[in-house]
Tab-separated table of C-alpha atoms in Angstrom:
chain	number	residue	atom	x	y	z
A	7	UNK	CA	104.865	130.231	100.701
A	8	UNK	CA	101.527	130.038	98.956
A	9	UNK	CA	99.077	130.508	101.843
A	10	UNK	CA	99.958	127.229	103.517
A	11	UNK	CA	100.158	126.031	107.081
A	12	UNK	CA	103.775	125.618	108.165
A	13	UNK	CA	105.306	123.880	111.165
A	14	UNK	CA	108.968	124.117	112.088
A	15	UNK	CA	109.709	121.362	114.590
A	16	UNK	CA	111.351	122.472	117.825
A	17	UNK	CA	115.114	122.219	118.014
A	18	UNK	CA	116.337	118.622	118.304
A	19	UNK	CA	112.877	117.299	117.499
A	20	UNK	CA	112.449	115.753	114.113
A	21	UNK	CA	110.119	113.361	112.358
A	22	UNK	CA	111.814	110.213	111.044
A	23	UNK	CA	111.060	108.406	107.794
A	24	UNK	CA	112.145	104.747	107.820
A	25	UNK	CA	112.573	104.381	104.079
A	26	UNK	CA	111.547	106.067	100.855
A	27	UNK	CA	110.387	104.233	97.735
A	28	UNK	CA	111.481	105.337	94.279
A	29	UNK	CA	108.070	105.478	92.569
A	30	UNK	CA	109.453	105.089	89.034
A	31	UNK	CA	112.118	102.413	89.541
A	32	UNK	CA	110.103	100.532	92.201
A	33	UNK	CA	112.969	100.255	94.687
A	34	UNK	CA	113.306	101.044	98.389
A	35	UNK	CA	115.883	103.595	99.449
A	36	UNK	CA	117.072	102.937	102.997
A	37	UNK	CA	118.781	105.665	104.961
A	38	UNK	CA	118.428	107.968	107.915
A	39	UNK	CA	115.823	110.488	106.781
A	40	UNK	CA	114.765	113.328	109.076
A	41	UNK	CA	111.967	115.776	108.323
A	42	UNK	CA	113.122	119.219	109.496
A	43	UNK	CA	110.259	121.328	108.108
A	44	UNK	CA	106.593	120.401	107.711
A	45	UNK	CA	103.896	122.185	105.729
A	46	UNK	CA	100.718	121.356	103.856
A	47	UNK	CA	102.511	121.570	100.493
A	48	UNK	CA	106.093	120.455	101.100
A	49	UNK	CA	108.549	118.813	103.462
A	50	UNK	CA	112.233	119.451	103.984
A	51	UNK	CA	114.009	116.127	104.408
A	52	UNK	CA	117.606	115.766	105.584
A	53	UNK	CA	119.862	112.754	105.104
A	54	UNK	CA	123.473	111.936	105.913
A	55	UNK	CA	123.898	110.478	102.418
A	56	UNK	CA	123.026	111.771	98.948
A	57	UNK	CA	120.192	109.329	98.203
A	58	UNK	CA	117.465	111.262	96.346
A	59	UNK	CA	117.546	112.936	92.934
A	60	UNK	CA	116.007	116.266	91.913
A	61	UNK	CA	112.997	115.729	89.657
A	62	UNK	CA	112.340	112.165	90.832
A	63	UNK	CA	109.060	111.142	92.466
A	64	UNK	CA	109.068	109.169	95.710
A	65	UNK	CA	106.484	107.551	97.978
A	66	UNK	CA	106.884	107.122	101.724
A	67	UNK	CA	105.060	106.650	104.999
A	68	UNK	CA	105.205	109.823	107.091
A	69	UNK	CA	104.131	109.635	110.727
A	70	UNK	CA	103.051	113.014	112.035
A	71	UNK	CA	102.058	113.096	115.716
A	72	UNK	CA	101.760	109.270	115.697
A	73	UNK	CA	99.358	109.251	112.719
A	74	UNK	CA	100.678	107.524	109.562
A	75	UNK	CA	100.123	109.172	106.172
A	76	UNK	CA	101.000	107.615	102.828
A	77	UNK	CA	102.719	110.402	100.922
A	78	UNK	CA	104.006	111.031	97.426
A	79	UNK	CA	106.370	113.848	96.566
A	80	UNK	CA	108.753	115.213	93.985
A	81	UNK	CA	112.211	116.467	94.958
A	82	UNK	CA	112.438	120.054	93.691
A	83	UNK	CA	115.892	120.892	95.070
A	84	UNK	CA	118.759	119.522	97.107
A	85	UNK	CA	121.436	121.383	99.025
A	86	UNK	CA	124.567	120.265	100.861
A	87	UNK	CA	124.479	121.602	104.440
A	88	UNK	CA	127.653	120.634	106.233
A	89	UNK	CA	127.665	116.851	106.585
A	90	UNK	CA	124.105	116.340	105.388
A	91	UNK	CA	121.968	116.729	102.296
A	92	UNK	CA	118.730	118.664	102.497
A	93	UNK	CA	115.922	117.992	100.022
A	94	UNK	CA	112.781	120.013	99.376
A	95	UNK	CA	109.988	117.539	98.659
A	96	UNK	CA	106.912	119.044	97.009
A	97	UNK	CA	103.938	116.933	98.062
A	98	UNK	CA	101.716	115.494	95.335
A	99	UNK	CA	98.023	115.420	96.296
A	100	UNK	CA	98.449	115.155	100.079
A	101	UNK	CA	95.309	113.778	101.720
A	102	UNK	CA	92.701	116.155	103.098
A	103	UNK	CA	93.180	114.551	106.532
A	104	UNK	CA	96.893	115.401	106.454
A	105	UNK	CA	96.238	118.996	105.363
A	106	UNK	CA	93.600	119.513	108.075
A	107	UNK	CA	95.929	118.065	110.712
A	108	UNK	CA	98.790	120.380	109.699
A	109	UNK	CA	96.514	123.438	109.589
A	110	UNK	CA	95.054	122.644	113.018
A	111	UNK	CA	98.480	121.927	114.487
A	112	UNK	CA	100.051	125.097	113.053
A	113	UNK	CA	97.225	127.286	114.407
A	114	UNK	CA	97.819	125.794	117.888
A	115	UNK	CA	101.536	126.664	117.640
A	116	UNK	CA	100.912	130.395	117.104
């Protein structure tokens, strides 16, 4: 990964996303979304249903350590893993506050 801060949540601990908005079609996508990997440049999001499309841009509210961040990202790949879909979401212009928080948090984890 391109010199980025990375956090892998502890086993059985995930960050939830309540819903994701399709930025182009202006519609809410409801589902059970779990963030299984956090970094300054991308998130890995898992879902029990195939709800997101590769190449599409989405917006969502991501709460990291109780702090809400408005995020925008593009799905760069999706993979079937057993009963769930896993999406790699490349973040588009994440806020400086978010990036600082992730960098600080990842340095504490080492």
